CSV table of C-alpha atoms in Angstrom, one decimal:
chain,number,residue,atom,x,y,z
A,1,MET,CA,6.1,2.1,-25.4
A,2,TYR,CA,3.2,0.7,-23.5
A,3,PHE,CA,-0.4,-0.3,-25.0
A,4,THR,CA,-3.5,0.2,-23.0
A,5,THR,CA,-6.8,-1.9,-23.4
A,6,ASP,CA,-8.5,1.1,-21.6
A,7,SER,CA,-11.3,2.7,-23.3
A,8,ALA,CA,-13.3,6.0,-23.4
A,9,ALA,CA,-16.1,4.6,-21.9
A,10,LYS,CA,-16.5,4.2,-18.3
A,11,PRO,CA,-15.9,0.9,-17.0
A,12,GLY,CA,-18.6,-1.1,-15.0
A,13,LEU,CA,-19.1,-4.3,-13.1
A,14,PRO,CA,-20.9,-7.2,-14.9
A,15,PHE,CA,-24.7,-7.6,-14.3
A,16,TYR,CA,-24.3,-10.9,-12.2
A,17,LYS,CA,-21.8,-9.0,-10.1
A,18,THR,CA,-24.0,-6.1,-9.4
A,19,LEU,CA,-27.0,-8.4,-8.7
A,20,LEU,CA,-24.9,-9.8,-5.9
A,21,CYS,CA,-24.3,-6.7,-4.6
A,22,LEU,CA,-27.5,-5.8,-4.5
A,23,LEU,CA,-28.5,-9.3,-2.8
A,24,CYS,CA,-25.9,-8.7,-0.3
A,25,VAL,CA,-27.1,-5.0,0.9
A,26,LEU,CA,-30.7,-6.3,0.7
A,27,ILE,CA,-29.6,-9.2,3.5
A,28,LEU,CA,-27.9,-6.6,5.6
A,29,VAL,CA,-30.8,-4.6,5.4
A,30,VAL,CA,-33.3,-7.5,6.3
A,31,ASN,CA,-30.7,-8.4,8.7
A,32,GLY,CA,-31.0,-4.8,10.3
A,33,ILE,CA,-34.8,-5.0,10.6
A,34,SER,CA,-34.6,-8.3,12.1
A,35,LEU,CA,-32.7,-6.8,14.9
A,36,ALA,CA,-34.5,-3.8,15.2
A,37,ARG,CA,-37.7,-5.8,15.8
A,38,ASN,CA,-36.2,-8.1,18.2
A,39,LEU,CA,-34.8,-5.1,20.0
A,40,GLN,CA,-38.6,-3.8,20.1
A,41,SER,CA,-39.8,-7.5,21.1
A,42,LEU,CA,-37.2,-7.2,24.1
A,43,ARG,CA,-38.3,-4.1,25.2
A,44,SER,CA,-41.8,-5.2,25.1
A,45,ALA,CA,-41.0,-8.0,27.2
A,46,ASN,CA,-39.1,-6.0,29.9
A,47,GLU,CA,-42.3,-3.6,29.9
A,48,LEU,CA,-44.8,-7.0,30.4
A,49,GLN,CA,-42.2,-8.1,33.5
A,50,HIS,CA,-42.2,-4.8,34.9
A,51,GLN,CA,-45.9,-4.4,34.8
A,52,GLY,CA,-46.5,-8.0,36.5
A,53,ALA,CA,-44.0,-6.9,39.3
A,54,ARG,CA,-45.6,-3.3,39.6
A,55,VAL,CA,-49.3,-5.4,39.9
A,56,SER,CA,-48.0,-8.0,42.1
A,57,ASP,CA,-46.6,-5.2,44.2
A,58,LYS,CA,-49.7,-3.1,44.3
A,59,VAL,CA,-52.1,-5.9,45.0
A,60,GLN,CA,-49.9,-6.9,48.2
A,61,TYR,CA,-49.6,-3.4,49.0
A,62,LEU,CA,-53.4,-3.1,49.1
A,63,ASN,CA,-53.4,-6.1,51.4
A,64,VAL,CA,-50.9,-4.7,53.7
A,65,LEU,CA,-52.7,-1.5,53.8
A,66,MET,CA,-56.0,-3.5,54.9
A,67,MET,CA,-54.4,-5.7,57.3
A,68,ASP,CA,-52.6,-2.5,58.9
A,69,ALA,CA,-55.7,-0.8,59.1
A,70,GLU,CA,-57.4,-3.8,60.8
A,71,SER,CA,-54.4,-4.0,63.1
A,72,SER,CA,-54.5,-0.1,64.1
A,73,LEU,CA,-58.5,-0.5,64.8
A,74,HIS,CA,-57.8,-3.3,67.2
A,75,GLY,CA,-54.9,-1.1,68.8
A,76,HIS,CA,-57.2,1.8,69.1
A,77,PHE,CA,-59.9,-0.5,70.9
A,78,LEU,CA,-57.7,-1.9,73.3
A,79,SER,CA,-55.7,1.5,74.0
A,80,GLY,CA,-58.2,4.0,73.5
A,81,ALA,CA,-55.3,6.4,72.0
A,82,GLU,CA,-56.4,7.9,68.5
A,83,SER,CA,-52.7,7.8,67.5
A,84,TYR,CA,-53.6,4.0,66.4
A,85,LEU,CA,-56.1,4.8,63.9
A,86,GLY,CA,-53.3,6.2,61.6
A,87,PRO,CA,-52.9,3.3,59.4
A,88,LEU,CA,-56.7,3.1,58.9
A,89,ARG,CA,-56.5,7.1,57.9
A,90,THR,CA,-53.7,6.0,55.5
A,91,ALA,CA,-55.6,2.9,53.9
A,92,ARG,CA,-58.5,5.5,53.3
A,93,ALA,CA,-56.2,7.8,51.5
A,94,GLU,CA,-54.4,5.4,49.2
A,95,ILE,CA,-56.7,2.9,48.3
A,96,ASN,CA,-58.5,4.9,45.6
A,97,THR,CA,-55.1,5.6,44.2
A,98,GLN,CA,-53.7,2.1,44.1
A,99,PHE,CA,-57.1,0.9,42.5
A,100,ALA,CA,-56.6,3.6,39.9
A,101,GLU,CA,-53.2,2.4,38.8
A,102,LEU,CA,-53.9,-1.3,39.1
A,103,GLN,CA,-56.9,-0.3,36.9
A,104,ASN,CA,-54.4,1.0,34.1
A,105,LEU,CA,-51.9,-1.6,34.8
A,106,LEU,CA,-55.0,-4.6,33.9
A,107,ALA,CA,-56.9,-2.5,31.1
A,108,ASP,CA,-55.4,-5.3,28.5
A,109,SER,CA,-56.9,-8.4,30.9
A,110,PRO,CA,-60.7,-8.5,31.4
A,111,SER,CA,-60.2,-11.5,33.9
A,112,GLN,CA,-57.9,-9.3,36.0
A,113,LEU,CA,-60.1,-6.2,35.7
A,114,LYS,CA,-63.3,-8.7,37.1
A,115,ASN,CA,-60.8,-9.5,40.0
A,116,LEU,CA,-60.0,-6.1,40.5
A,117,ALA,CA,-63.5,-5.1,40.7
A,118,GLN,CA,-64.5,-7.9,43.3
A,119,LEU,CA,-61.3,-6.8,45.3
A,120,ARG,CA,-62.5,-3.2,45.2
A,121,SER,CA,-65.7,-4.5,46.7
A,122,LEU,CA,-64.6,-6.2,49.1
A,123,THR,CA,-62.1,-3.7,50.1
A,124,ASP,CA,-65.0,-1.3,50.3
A,125,ARG,CA,-67.1,-3.6,52.3
A,126,LYS,CA,-64.1,-4.2,54.9
A,127,LEU,CA,-63.4,-0.4,55.3
A,128,ALA,CA,-67.6,0.2,55.6
A,129,SER,CA,-67.2,-2.4,58.4
A,130,MET,CA,-64.2,-0.9,60.2
A,131,ASP,CA,-66.0,2.3,60.0
A,132,GLN,CA,-69.3,0.7,61.5
A,133,THR,CA,-66.9,-1.3,64.1
A,134,LEU,CA,-65.6,2.1,65.2
A,135,ALA,CA,-68.6,4.1,65.4
A,136,VAL,CA,-70.1,1.4,68.0
A,137,TYR,CA,-67.2,1.5,69.9
A,138,ARG,CA,-67.5,5.2,70.5
A,139,SER,CA,-71.1,4.9,71.3
A,140,GLY,CA,-71.6,1.5,72.9
A,141,GLY,CA,-67.8,0.8,74.1
A,142,LEU,CA,-65.9,-2.2,74.0
A,143,GLY,CA,-68.5,-4.8,74.4
A,144,ASP,CA,-70.5,-4.1,71.6
A,145,VAL,CA,-67.3,-4.2,69.4
A,146,VAL,CA,-66.7,-7.7,70.8
A,147,LYS,CA,-70.0,-9.0,69.9
A,148,ILE,CA,-69.6,-7.6,66.3
A,149,ALA,CA,-65.9,-9.2,66.2
A,150,GLU,CA,-67.5,-12.8,67.2
A,151,THR,CA,-69.5,-12.4,64.1
A,152,ALA,CA,-67.8,-14.8,61.3
A,153,GLU,CA,-68.4,-12.1,58.2
A,154,SER,CA,-65.7,-9.7,59.5
A,155,GLN,CA,-63.2,-12.6,59.4
A,156,SER,CA,-64.7,-13.8,56.1
A,157,VAL,CA,-64.2,-10.5,54.2
A,158,MET,CA,-60.7,-10.3,54.9
A,159,ASP,CA,-59.9,-13.6,54.0
A,160,GLU,CA,-61.7,-13.2,50.7
A,161,ILE,CA,-59.4,-10.0,50.4
A,162,ARG,CA,-56.4,-12.1,51.0
A,163,LEU,CA,-57.6,-14.8,48.4
A,164,LEU,CA,-58.3,-12.3,45.8
A,165,VAL,CA,-54.7,-10.8,46.3
A,166,VAL,CA,-53.3,-14.3,45.8
A,167,ILE,CA,-55.4,-14.9,42.7
A,168,ILE,CA,-54.6,-11.7,41.1
A,169,ALA,CA,-50.9,-12.1,41.6
A,170,ARG,CA,-50.8,-15.8,40.7
A,171,GLU,CA,-52.8,-14.6,37.3
A,172,GLN,CA,-50.6,-12.0,36.8
A,173,SER,CA,-47.6,-14.1,37.2
A,174,GLU,CA,-49.0,-16.7,34.9
A,175,LEU,CA,-49.7,-14.1,32.2
A,176,THR,CA,-46.3,-12.8,32.5
A,177,ALA,CA,-44.8,-16.4,32.3
A,178,ALA,CA,-47.1,-17.1,28.9
A,179,ARG,CA,-46.1,-13.6,27.7
A,180,SER,CA,-42.5,-14.3,28.5
A,181,ALA,CA,-42.7,-18.0,26.8
A,182,ALA,CA,-44.1,-16.4,23.5
A,183,PHE,CA,-41.5,-13.8,23.4
A,184,TYR,CA,-39.0,-16.4,24.0
A,185,LYS,CA,-40.3,-18.3,21.3
A,186,GLU,CA,-40.3,-15.6,18.9
A,187,TYR,CA,-37.0,-14.5,20.0
A,188,HIS,CA,-35.6,-18.0,19.2
A,189,ASN,CA,-37.4,-17.8,15.8
A,190,ALA,CA,-35.9,-14.6,14.9
A,191,VAL,CA,-32.2,-15.6,16.3
A,192,VAL,CA,-32.6,-18.7,13.8
A,193,LEU,CA,-33.7,-16.5,11.1
A,194,GLY,CA,-30.9,-13.9,12.0
A,195,ILE,CA,-28.4,-16.9,11.8
A,196,GLY,CA,-29.8,-17.8,8.5
A,197,ILE,CA,-29.5,-14.5,7.1
A,198,ASN,CA,-26.0,-14.0,8.5
A,199,LEU,CA,-25.1,-17.1,7.0
A,200,THR,CA,-26.7,-16.3,3.6
A,201,ALA,CA,-24.9,-13.1,3.7
A,202,ILE,CA,-21.4,-14.7,4.3
A,203,LEU,CA,-22.3,-17.0,1.4
A,204,VAL,CA,-22.8,-14.4,-0.7
A,205,ILE,CA,-20.0,-12.3,0.4
A,206,ALA,CA,-17.6,-15.2,-0.1
A,207,LEU,CA,-19.1,-15.6,-3.4
A,208,PHE,CA,-18.5,-12.4,-4.6
A,209,TYR,CA,-15.2,-12.2,-2.9
A,210,ARG,CA,-14.3,-15.2,-5.2
A,211,LEU,CA,-15.6,-13.2,-8.2
A,212,ILE,CA,-13.8,-10.2,-7.3
A,213,ARG,CA,-10.5,-12.0,-6.5
A,214,ARG,CA,-10.8,-14.1,-9.9
A,215,SER,CA,-11.5,-10.7,-11.7
A,216,VAL,CA,-8.5,-9.3,-10.2
A,217,PHE,CA,-6.2,-12.3,-10.6
A,218,SER,CA,-7.5,-12.3,-14.6
A,219,ARG,CA,-6.6,-8.6,-14.7
A,220,VAL,CA,-3.3,-9.1,-13.3
A,221,LEU,CA,-2.5,-12.0,-15.9
A,222,ALA,CA,-3.9,-9.7,-18.7
A,223,GLN,CA,-1.8,-6.8,-17.4
A,224,ARG,CA,1.4,-9.2,-17.4
A,225,ALA,CA,0.8,-10.7,-20.5
A,226,LEU,CA,0.2,-7.1,-22.1
A,227,GLU,CA,3.3,-5.4,-20.3
A,228,HIS,CA,5.5,-8.7,-21.7
A,229,ALA,CA,4.1,-7.9,-25.1
A,230,ASN,CA,4.9,-4.4,-24.5
A,231,ASP,CA,8.6,-5.2,-23.2
A,232,THR,CA,9.0,-7.6,-26.6
A,233,LEU,CA,7.8,-4.9,-29.1
A,234,GLU,CA,10.1,-2.2,-27.2
A,235,SER,CA,13.2,-4.6,-27.4
A,236,MET,CA,11.8,-5.1,-31.3
A,237,VAL,CA,11.9,-1.5,-31.5
A,238,VAL,CA,15.1,-1.1,-30.2
A,239,LEU,CA,16.7,-3.6,-32.1
A,240,ARG,CA,15.1,-2.3,-35.5
A,241,THR,CA,16.2,1.3,-34.4
A,242,GLU,CA,19.4,0.4,-34.0
A,243,GLN,CA,20.0,-1.9,-36.9
A,244,LEU,CA,18.4,1.0,-39.2
A,245,ALA,CA,20.8,3.5,-37.3
A,246,VAL,CA,23.9,1.1,-38.4
A,247,LEU,CA,22.5,0.6,-41.9
A,248,SER,CA,22.2,4.8,-42.2
A,249,ARG,CA,25.9,4.8,-41.1
A,250,HIS,CA,26.9,2.1,-43.0
A,251,LEU,CA,25.3,4.0,-46.1
A,252,ILE,CA,27.0,7.2,-45.3
A,253,SER,CA,30.2,5.4,-45.3
A,254,VAL,CA,29.6,3.7,-48.6
A,255,SER,CA,28.1,6.7,-50.3
A,256,GLU,CA,31.7,8.4,-49.0
A,257,GLU,CA,33.6,6.1,-50.5
A,258,GLU,CA,31.8,5.8,-53.8
A,259,LYS,CA,32.0,9.7,-53.9
A,260,ALA,CA,35.8,9.7,-53.2
A,261,LYS,CA,35.9,6.6,-55.8
A,262,LEU,CA,34.2,8.3,-58.6
A,263,ALA,CA,35.7,11.6,-57.8
A,264,ARG,CA,39.3,9.9,-58.4
A,265,GLU,CA,37.9,8.4,-61.4
A,266,LEU,CA,36.8,11.5,-63.3
A,267,HIS,CA,39.4,13.7,-62.1
A,268,ASP,CA,42.0,10.8,-63.5
A,269,ASP,CA,40.4,9.5,-66.5
A,270,MET,CA,38.0,12.1,-67.6
A,271,GLY,CA,40.4,14.7,-66.9
A,272,ALA,CA,43.1,13.2,-69.0
A,273,ASN,CA,40.8,12.3,-71.9
A,274,LEU,CA,39.5,16.0,-71.7
A,275,THR,CA,43.1,17.4,-71.6
A,276,ALA,CA,43.9,15.0,-74.7
A,277,ILE,CA,41.0,16.4,-76.6
A,278,SER,CA,41.8,19.8,-75.5
A,279,ILE,CA,45.6,19.6,-76.9
A,280,ASP,CA,44.2,18.3,-80.0
A,281,ILE,CA,41.8,20.8,-80.6
A,282,ASN,CA,44.1,23.6,-79.9
A,283,ALA,CA,46.4,22.0,-82.7
A,284,VAL,CA,44.1,21.6,-85.2
A,285,THR,CA,43.0,25.4,-84.6
A,286,GLU,CA,46.3,26.6,-85.4
A,287,ARG,CA,46.5,24.8,-88.4
A,288,LEU,CA,43.4,25.7,-89.9
A,289,ARG,CA,43.3,29.5,-88.8
A,290,PRO,CA,45.4,30.7,-91.7
A,291,GLU,CA,43.5,28.9,-94.6
A,292,HIS,CA,40.1,27.8,-93.3
A,293,ALA,CA,39.2,30.4,-90.6
A,294,PRO,CA,35.4,29.4,-90.5
A,295,LEU,CA,36.7,25.8,-89.2
A,296,ALA,CA,39.0,27.2,-86.9
A,297,ALA,CA,36.2,29.4,-85.5
A,298,MET,CA,33.9,26.5,-84.9
A,299,LEU,CA,37.1,24.7,-82.9
A,300,GLU,CA,37.4,27.6,-80.9
A,301,ARG,CA,33.6,27.1,-79.9
A,302,ALA,CA,34.1,23.4,-79.3
A,303,ARG,CA,37.2,24.3,-77.0
A,304,ALA,CA,35.1,26.8,-75.5
A,305,THR,CA,32.5,24.1,-74.5
A,306,LEU,CA,35.1,21.5,-73.5
A,307,VAL,CA,36.4,24.3,-70.8
A,308,ASP,CA,33.2,24.3,-69.6
A,309,THR,CA,32.8,20.9,-69.5
A,310,VAL,CA,36.1,20.8,-67.6
A,311,GLN,CA,34.4,23.1,-65.1
A,312,LEU,CA,31.6,21.1,-64.8
A,313,LYS,CA,34.0,18.4,-64.1
A,314,ARG,CA,35.7,20.4,-61.4
A,315,ARG,CA,32.4,21.1,-60.0
A,316,ILE,CA,31.3,17.6,-59.7
A,317,VAL,CA,34.5,16.0,-58.4
A,318,GLU,CA,34.6,18.9,-55.6
A,319,ASN,CA,31.0,17.9,-54.9
A,320,LEU,CA,32.1,14.4,-54.5
A,321,ARG,CA,35.3,14.8,-52.6
A,322,PRO,CA,37.1,18.2,-52.0
A,323,SER,CA,40.2,18.3,-53.1
A,324,LEU,CA,41.7,20.7,-51.0
A,325,LEU,CA,40.6,18.2,-48.1
A,326,ASP,CA,42.9,15.6,-49.3
A,327,ASN,CA,45.6,18.0,-50.5
A,328,LEU,CA,46.2,20.7,-47.9
A,329,GLY,CA,44.2,19.3,-45.0
A,330,LEU,CA,41.0,19.9,-42.9
A,331,ALA,CA,42.2,23.6,-41.7
A,332,ALA,CA,42.7,25.0,-45.2
A,333,ALA,CA,39.6,23.1,-46.5
A,334,LEU,CA,37.5,24.9,-44.3
A,335,HIS,CA,39.3,28.4,-44.5
A,336,SER,CA,38.6,27.9,-48.4
A,337,TYR,CA,35.2,27.1,-48.2
A,338,CYS,CA,34.4,29.8,-45.8
A,339,ASP,CA,36.0,32.5,-48.0
A,340,GLU,CA,34.1,31.1,-51.0
A,341,TYR,CA,30.9,31.0,-49.0
A,342,THR,CA,31.0,34.3,-48.0
A,343,GLN,CA,31.9,35.6,-51.8
A,344,VAL,CA,28.9,33.6,-53.1
A,345,THR,CA,26.0,34.4,-50.4
A,346,GLY,CA,27.3,37.6,-49.1
A,347,VAL,CA,26.9,36.1,-45.4
A,348,ASP,CA,30.1,37.1,-43.7
A,349,CYS,CA,31.3,33.5,-42.7
A,350,GLU,CA,34.7,33.4,-40.4
A,351,ALA,CA,36.4,30.6,-39.7
A,352,LEU,CA,38.3,29.6,-36.4
A,353,ILE,CA,40.7,26.8,-36.1
A,354,ASP,CA,42.4,26.3,-33.1
A,355,GLY,CA,44.7,23.2,-32.6
A,356,ASP,CA,46.2,20.6,-34.8
A,357,VAL,CA,43.3,19.5,-36.4
A,358,ASP,CA,44.9,18.0,-39.6
A,359,ALA,CA,45.9,15.3,-37.3
A,360,ALA,CA,42.1,14.1,-37.8
A,361,GLY,CA,41.8,10.9,-40.1
A,362,PRO,CA,39.9,10.9,-43.4
A,363,MET,CA,36.7,9.8,-42.0
A,364,GLN,CA,36.5,12.2,-39.2
A,365,ALA,CA,37.9,15.1,-41.6
A,366,ILE,CA,35.2,14.3,-44.3
A,367,ALA,CA,32.4,14.2,-41.5
A,368,VAL,CA,33.5,17.4,-40.2
A,369,PHE,CA,33.5,18.9,-43.8
A,370,ARG,CA,30.0,17.6,-44.5
A,371,ILE,CA,28.7,18.8,-41.2
A,372,VAL,CA,30.0,22.4,-41.9
A,373,GLN,CA,28.4,22.0,-45.4
A,374,GLU,CA,24.9,21.1,-44.1
A,375,ALA,CA,25.0,23.8,-41.6
A,376,LEU,CA,25.8,26.7,-43.5
A,377,ASN,CA,23.6,25.8,-46.7
A,378,ASN,CA,20.8,25.9,-43.8
A,379,VAL,CA,22.0,29.1,-42.7
A,380,ALA,CA,21.7,30.2,-46.0
A,381,LYS,CA,18.0,29.0,-46.6
A,382,TYR,CA,16.5,29.9,-43.6
A,383,ALA,CA,18.8,31.6,-40.8
A,384,HIS,CA,18.4,35.2,-42.6
A,385,ALA,CA,21.7,35.7,-40.8
A,386,ARG,CA,24.4,38.4,-41.6
A,387,HIS,CA,27.2,36.5,-39.8
A,388,VAL,CA,28.4,32.9,-39.3
A,389,ILE,CA,31.6,31.7,-37.2
A,390,VAL,CA,32.5,28.2,-38.0
A,391,HIS,CA,34.8,27.6,-34.8
A,392,LEU,CA,37.3,24.1,-34.9
A,393,ALA,CA,39.2,23.4,-32.5
A,394,ARG,CA,41.2,20.0,-31.2
A,395,GLU,CA,40.0,19.1,-27.6
A,396,GLY,CA,42.3,16.4,-26.4
A,397,ASP,CA,41.5,13.3,-28.4
A,398,ASP,CA,38.4,15.0,-29.8
A,399,LEU,CA,37.4,17.6,-32.4
A,400,ALA,CA,34.9,20.0,-31.2
A,401,LEU,CA,33.1,21.9,-33.8
A,402,GLU,CA,30.7,24.8,-33.3
A,403,VAL,CA,28.7,26.6,-36.2
A,404,SER,CA,26.7,29.8,-34.8
A,405,ASP,CA,24.9,32.3,-36.3
A,406,ASP,CA,22.9,35.5,-35.8
A,407,GLY,CA,19.8,34.6,-37.8
A,408,VAL,CA,16.1,34.0,-36.7
A,409,GLY,CA,17.0,30.7,-34.4
A,410,ILE,CA,15.4,27.5,-34.2
A,411,ASP,CA,11.9,26.0,-34.1
A,412,ILE,CA,11.3,23.8,-30.9
A,413,GLY,CA,9.4,20.9,-32.7
A,414,ALA,CA,10.8,21.0,-36.3
A,415,ALA,CA,13.6,19.2,-36.3
A,416,ARG,CA,12.1,16.0,-34.8
A,417,GLU,CA,9.7,15.6,-37.9
A,418,PRO,CA,10.6,12.4,-39.7
A,419,LYS,CA,11.3,14.7,-43.1
A,420,SER,CA,14.4,16.6,-41.2
A,421,HIS,CA,16.7,14.8,-43.2
A,422,GLY,CA,19.7,17.2,-43.1
A,423,LEU,CA,19.9,17.2,-39.5
A,424,LEU,CA,19.6,13.4,-39.1
A,425,GLY,CA,22.3,13.2,-41.9
A,426,MET,CA,24.7,15.4,-39.7
A,427,ARG,CA,23.9,13.4,-36.4
A,428,GLU,CA,24.5,10.1,-38.2
A,429,ARG,CA,27.8,11.6,-39.3
A,430,ALA,CA,28.9,12.1,-35.8
A,431,LEU,CA,27.3,8.9,-34.1
A,432,LEU,CA,29.5,7.0,-37.1
A,433,LEU,CA,32.3,7.9,-35.6
A,434,GLY,CA,31.4,7.8,-32.0
A,435,GLY,CA,30.5,11.5,-31.7
A,436,SER,CA,27.6,13.5,-30.9
A,437,LEU,CA,25.8,16.3,-32.1
A,438,LYS,CA,23.7,18.8,-30.7
A,439,ILE,CA,21.6,21.7,-32.4
A,440,LYS,CA,20.5,24.6,-30.1
A,441,ARG,CA,19.6,28.8,-29.5
A,442,GLY,CA,22.6,30.7,-29.8
A,443,VAL,CA,23.8,33.1,-26.8
A,444,ASN,CA,21.1,34.7,-25.4
A,445,GLY,CA,18.2,33.2,-27.6
A,446,ILE,CA,19.6,34.4,-30.9
A,447,GLY,CA,20.5,32.9,-34.0
A,448,THR,CA,21.0,28.9,-34.1
A,449,CYS,CA,24.4,27.1,-32.7
A,450,VAL,CA,25.2,23.3,-34.3
A,451,GLU,CA,27.9,21.8,-32.0
A,452,ALA,CA,29.2,18.4,-32.7
A,453,LEU,CA,31.9,16.3,-31.1
A,454,ILE,CA,34.1,14.0,-33.0
A,455,PRO,CA,36.4,11.4,-31.5
A,456,LEU,CA,40.0,11.3,-33.4
A,457,VAL,CA,40.4,7.7,-32.5
A,458,GLN,CA,37.4,5.3,-32.7
A,459,GLN,CA,37.9,3.2,-29.7
A,460,GLY,CA,38.0,-0.8,-30.7
A,461,ALA,CA,37.3,0.1,-34.6
A,462,PRO,CA,39.7,0.0,-37.7
A,463,GLN,CA,40.3,3.2,-39.4
A,464,GLY,CA,39.0,3.1,-43.0
A,465,ALA,CA,35.8,2.2,-45.0
A,466,SER,CA,34.8,-0.5,-42.5
A,467,ALA,CA,34.4,2.1,-39.8
A,468,GLY,CA,30.7,2.6,-41.4
A,469,MET,CA,29.6,-0.6,-40.0
A,470,ILE,CA,30.2,0.2,-36.4
A,471,SER,CA,27.0,1.0,-34.2
A,472,ALA,CA,27.7,4.1,-32.2
A,473,PRO,CA,25.5,4.7,-29.2
A,474,HIS,CA,22.4,6.7,-29.8
A,475,PRO,CA,22.4,10.2,-28.3
A,476,GLN,CA,19.9,10.9,-25.4
A,477,ALA,CA,17.0,13.1,-26.3
A,478,GLY,CA,18.4,16.2,-25.4
A,479,ASP,CA,21.3,15.9,-27.4
A,480,ARG,CA,19.5,17.2,-30.4
A,481,ILE,CA,17.5,20.3,-30.0
A,482,PRO,CA,14.7,21.0,-32.8
A,483,SER,CA,15.9,23.8,-35.5
A,484,SER,CA,13.9,25.5,-37.9
A,485,GLN,CA,12.2,24.3,-41.0
A,486,PRO,CA,13.7,20.9,-42.1
A,487,CYS,CA,16.7,20.9,-44.4
A,488,SER,CA,18.4,18.8,-47.1
A,489,THR,CA,20.5,20.3,-49.6
A,490,LEU,CA,23.1,19.4,-52.0
A,491,PRO,CA,26.6,20.6,-50.5
A,492,HIS,CA,27.6,24.0,-52.0
A,493,ILE,CA,30.3,24.4,-54.3
A,494,PRO,CA,31.2,28.3,-54.9
A,495,GLN,CA,31.4,29.0,-58.8
A,496,GLY,CA,34.5,30.9,-60.1
A,497,LEU,CA,37.0,28.4,-60.8
A,498,ASP,CA,39.5,28.9,-63.1
A,499,GLY,CA,38.7,26.1,-65.7
A,500,GLN,CA,42.1,24.7,-66.1
A,501,LEU,CA,42.2,21.2,-66.5
A,502,ARG,CA,43.6,18.5,-64.4
């Protein structure tokens, strides 16, 4: 038997625990957003570095193209071979493409665009100068070219191109360095923020874990306390049940003793008094009959009432304690009771006795007889049976009783109701002597079968009246199958006794 504190409502976390859960989730979401932003910043920094490297490569490539073009032109002047003009043609073809790509790469830097425009102007001037020098060479010869080369303008343009290339590359490097420094500063701040968020998340999780741990411990302690209370209550219930069972068996034993004592007193004292009264009435009647016939008739009526009183006394005595049980034994008492039960109820009742059942002691004999009485009364009231078999056999040191009928059978749940006093009484009588009692369906589910096993000798218990205080073990739940409507009736004593005085 266990109690529970669970209610029908759905359980939920307290508000502060729910708030901590939401705060922890919010911190983790913010941490995830911060990580995503850091990743985006890292990608931007990588793109800036890549852009700076490409700008440096392309301006250096422009410088190389111009230098190669100038060198190829000099080689053409010295050798006169057209093959030396290949780098010049390449420079003319590549310069526009390179400047277009640099325009896109430096679109976000106005100063660099200004430098790029100046570099484009110098490059165009240098290429125009090269074309002019090549035309002079082809029309006038090498001497005119030498004169042109001796001028300072040609060399100064090339120097300016180199200087601008260096300036563009340096400014791009400085710009990349500045952006990298800004990124690393932002990244440092993001790392600090992330560490703070993680520390806060760890603190919140630790606090939440502490709350959950405290809640779990509280629940465990409450559960242990509840189990302890349940165990204590279960022990008390078992103890009280055992005490009630002992009291019930004691009351049954005391009841049988009182019935036997009362039956002896009625049989001896009241029987003797009634016999004496009957003798006196007979004597007075005989004397008055010749001369006082009316008085004699009144005495005859009184004697008839006395005979009825004797019969009532006999029925009361038989109800209290069957005389055949004490005088002729258990077998004869059962045979006689079954015969009279057939005459009174019209239900065919057959008694089958196997073995020396008369060896049973007084307590065992009266217990078997009362169980048979109660079972047959239930058959007469509820079973609607046509045939009943009472089978009593001795099996070693036990008496095995079986009362079976062909009636309507038992109801599965009725016998477990608290008002099933008759069935409980049969069970307690069996338990009083250390035995057991089962009530179940008959063969093939037809009718009802009452089975009882009564030991002939109680282990470790004295015979007699004190046996009622012995605490017999309780049967298992399967030992008693529910019967039909609960029944508790007075034992049936068939009518038709001869009315003789005892």
